[in-house]
C-alpha positions as a printed NumPy array, in Angstrom:
array([[-17.212, 108.339,  86.838],
       [-14.993, 109.551,  89.686],
       [-16.155, 112.121,  92.232],
       [-14.376, 115.043,  90.597],
       [-16.197, 114.375,  87.336],
       [-19.491, 114.179,  89.229],
       [-18.733, 117.549,  90.815],
       [-18.103, 119.039,  87.379],
       [-21.31 , 117.699,  85.84 ],
       [-23.785, 117.92 ,  88.741],
       [-25.93 , 121.058,  88.75 ],
       [-29.111, 122.502,  90.243],
       [-31.792, 121.434,  87.806],
       [-34.309, 124.089,  86.778],
       [-36.507, 122.089,  84.364],
       [-37.585, 118.476,  84.826],
       [-38.962, 115.961,  82.358],
       [-42.318, 114.998,  83.94 ],
       [-42.454, 111.732,  81.955],
       [-39.342, 110.253,  83.595],
       [-39.501, 108.762,  87.079],
       [-36.777, 107.58 ,  89.423],
       [-36.914, 103.799,  89.795],
       [-38.083, 102.268,  93.047],
       [-34.691, 100.559,  93.332],
       [-32.909, 103.91 ,  93.313],
       [-35.44 , 105.438,  95.701],
       [-34.674, 102.656,  98.178],
       [-30.944, 103.311,  97.74 ],
       [-31.453, 107.018,  98.454],
       [-33.488, 106.237, 101.561],
       [-30.726, 103.991, 102.874],
       [-28.089, 106.618, 102.049],
       [-30.007, 109.226, 104.045],
       [-30.334, 106.765, 106.914],
       [-26.538, 106.457, 106.885],
       [-25.9  , 110.213, 106.724],
       [-23.323, 111.598, 109.162],
       [-24.35 , 113.701, 112.15 ],
       [-22.502, 114.992, 115.197],
       [-22.412, 112.343, 117.969],
       [-24.739, 110.259, 115.744],
       [-27.56 , 112.507, 116.973],
       [-29.735, 111.984, 113.848],
       [-32.287, 114.703, 114.787],
       [-34.216, 114.408, 111.532],
       [-36.942, 112.845, 109.457],
       [-37.095, 112.692, 105.65 ],
       [-40.333, 112.534, 103.66 ],
       [-40.26 , 111.023, 100.157],
       [-43.29 , 112.245,  98.234],
       [-44.413, 111.127,  94.78 ],
       [-48.217, 111.317,  95.144],
       [-49.348, 113.896,  92.534],
       [-52.06 , 115.452,  94.694],
       [-49.716, 115.943,  97.63 ],
       [-47.024, 117.305,  95.331],
       [-49.563, 119.833,  94.015],
       [-50.342, 120.948,  97.563],
       [-46.658, 121.409,  98.334],
       [-46.124, 123.176,  95.004],
       [-48.677, 125.754,  96.135],
       [-46.444, 126.508,  99.125],
       [-43.201, 126.621,  97.177],
       [-43.013, 130.108,  95.676],
       [-40.988, 130.131,  92.432],
       [-40.158, 126.422,  92.814],
       [-43.746, 125.356,  92.157],
       [-43.256, 123.984,  88.631],
       [-40.163, 121.981,  89.584],
       [-42.172, 120.187,  92.259],
       [-45.003, 119.41 ,  89.869],
       [-42.671, 118.054,  87.167],
       [-40.05 , 116.204,  89.22 ],
       [-40.272, 112.517,  90.048],
       [-40.149, 112.905,  93.839],
       [-39.798, 115.674,  96.355],
       [-37.917, 114.933,  99.546],
       [-38.732, 117.125, 102.532],
       [-35.943, 117.451, 105.088],
       [-37.162, 118.127, 108.625],
       [-35.358, 118.769, 111.885],
       [-36.39 , 117.764, 115.37 ],
       [-38.066, 120.738, 117.03 ],
       [-38.558, 119.24 , 120.49 ],
       [-35.521, 119.245, 122.78 ],
       [-37.258, 117.263, 125.519],
       [-38.092, 114.483, 123.03 ],
       [-34.438, 114.229, 121.998],
       [-33.265, 114.044, 125.598],
       [-35.809, 111.344, 126.425],
       [-34.95 , 109.204, 123.386],
       [-31.17 , 109.556, 123.161],
       [-30.448, 106.81 , 125.743],
       [-32.138, 104.367, 123.336],
       [-29.468, 104.777, 120.641],
       [-26.56 , 106.972, 121.757],
       [-23.488, 105.596, 123.559],
       [-22.473, 107.045, 126.921],
       [-19.753, 109.222, 125.407],
       [-22.183, 110.892, 123.026],
       [-24.698, 111.525, 125.791],
       [-21.943, 112.955, 127.979],
       [-20.972, 115.367, 125.207],
       [-24.576, 116.471, 124.803],
       [-25.124, 116.921, 128.543],
       [-21.873, 118.792, 129.122],
       [-21.592, 120.912, 125.971],
       [-25.039, 121.329, 124.414],
       [-27.619, 121.002, 127.174],
       [-26.389, 124.097, 129.066],
       [-27.138, 126.2  , 125.971],
       [-30.477, 127.834, 125.18 ],
       [-33.314, 125.953, 123.516],
       [-32.789, 128.088, 120.405],
       [-29.11 , 127.116, 120.216],
       [-29.858, 123.418, 120.67 ],
       [-32.497, 123.496, 117.91 ],
       [-30.037, 125.336, 115.67 ],
       [-27.566, 122.519, 116.312],
       [-30.245, 119.984, 115.32 ],
       [-30.793, 121.874, 112.07 ],
       [-27.076, 121.948, 111.244],
       [-27.076, 118.154, 111.32 ],
       [-29.832, 118.075, 108.688],
       [-27.756, 120.313, 106.422],
       [-24.928, 117.775, 106.682],
       [-27.291, 115.173, 105.264],
       [-28.147, 117.476, 102.337],
       [-24.611, 117.466, 100.943],
       [-24.472, 113.685, 101.359],
       [-27.797, 113.312,  99.543],
       [-26.974, 115.583,  96.584],
       [-23.75 , 113.68 ,  95.985],
       [-25.625, 110.375,  96.185],
       [-28.11 , 111.553,  93.562],
       [-25.283, 112.535,  91.228],
       [-23.62 , 109.141,  91.692],
       [-26.862, 107.46 ,  90.562],
       [-27.337, 109.738,  87.548],
       [-30.31 , 111.47 ,  89.178],
       [-30.784, 115.223,  88.864],
       [-31.659, 117.302,  91.915],
       [-32.69 , 120.74 ,  93.107],
       [-32.195, 121.81 ,  96.734],
       [-34.855, 124.38 ,  97.634],
       [-35.058, 126.776, 100.55 ],
       [-37.562, 128.817,  98.537],
       [-40.553, 127.163, 100.187],
       [-42.946, 128.071, 103.011],
       [-41.923, 125.784, 105.905],
       [-44.956, 126.501, 108.089],
       [-47.313, 125.535, 105.271],
       [-45.278, 122.402, 104.6  ],
       [-45.612, 121.52 , 108.291],
       [-49.383, 121.89 , 108.045],
       [-49.708, 119.908, 104.802],
       [-47.572, 117.058, 106.144],
       [-49.172, 117.277, 109.6  ],
       [-45.79 , 117.389, 111.304],
       [-45.457, 116.991, 115.065],
       [-42.182, 117.555, 116.94 ],
       [-40.383, 118.205, 113.636],
       [-40.192, 121.261, 111.402],
       [-39.468, 121.639, 107.687],
       [-36.103, 123.145, 106.763],
       [-35.943, 122.682, 102.997],
       [-36.894, 120.297, 100.208],
       [-35.09 , 118.593,  97.339],
       [-36.7  , 117.823,  94.004],
       [-35.261, 114.808,  92.192],
       [-35.827, 113.35 ,  88.745],
       [-34.374, 113.791,  85.285],
       [-33.625, 117.004,  83.474],
       [-35.596, 118.38 ,  80.592],
       [-33.193, 118.606,  77.611],
       [-34.208, 122.263,  77.269],
       [-32.888, 123.145,  80.729],
       [-30.412, 125.943,  80.061],
       [-28.898, 125.644,  83.528],
       [-27.086, 122.395,  82.73 ],
       [-23.28 , 122.791,  82.459],
       [-23.214, 121.737,  78.801],
       [-25.239, 124.888,  78.02 ],
       [-24.217, 127.269,  80.796],
       [-20.75 , 126.593,  82.239],
       [-20.483, 126.594,  86.02 ],
       [-19.436, 129.864,  87.616],
       [-17.023, 129.291,  90.475],
       [-14.344, 131.378,  92.175],
       [-10.735, 130.534,  91.33 ],
       [ -9.127, 128.029,  93.672],
       [ -6.538, 130.479,  95.041],
       [ -9.332, 132.799,  96.182],
       [-11.03 , 130.235,  98.436],
       [ -8.427, 127.608,  99.357],
       [ -5.258, 128.261, 101.343],
       [ -2.516, 125.71 , 101.975],
       [ -0.556, 126.406, 105.137]])
């Protein structure tokens, strides 16, 4: 299936089949795909947590508002976190960034406020989200990106240090009764001429 067909058929899954699990082979592929995600100057200010343990999923479900049932029923939940410690980034970047990338950071980003630098870190994590959702679709895996969670509680449950939760993604396989799938509820999108301009 080409990418356009994937874009037409991929959707945000609302109901998962709790009996179907993503294979370990595909989980390893998704981990490698996230590792290869693009980020500005190869900054990679992130960590990703793949969670399948039922007891931990239940804890996270309790901090996930209206997304609770999705987390309980899905195969895995992936928690996307951003670096929340500017000093740590500056100390570690010489270990993996080339001189040009460090020069860009020092000249363009470092003079900004701590809030602005952390916001820049978080934008990089959102780049990885689009990459990840497309990867899931290419492997025939359903997914649900979720900002409807309580990040501070996630941080506590996962005992995060130097990183903070931004959002989570449930993955697995749809329940046939899910009315949100395009075969039952066609996608609603603006017409092309309303959002794309050729100049």
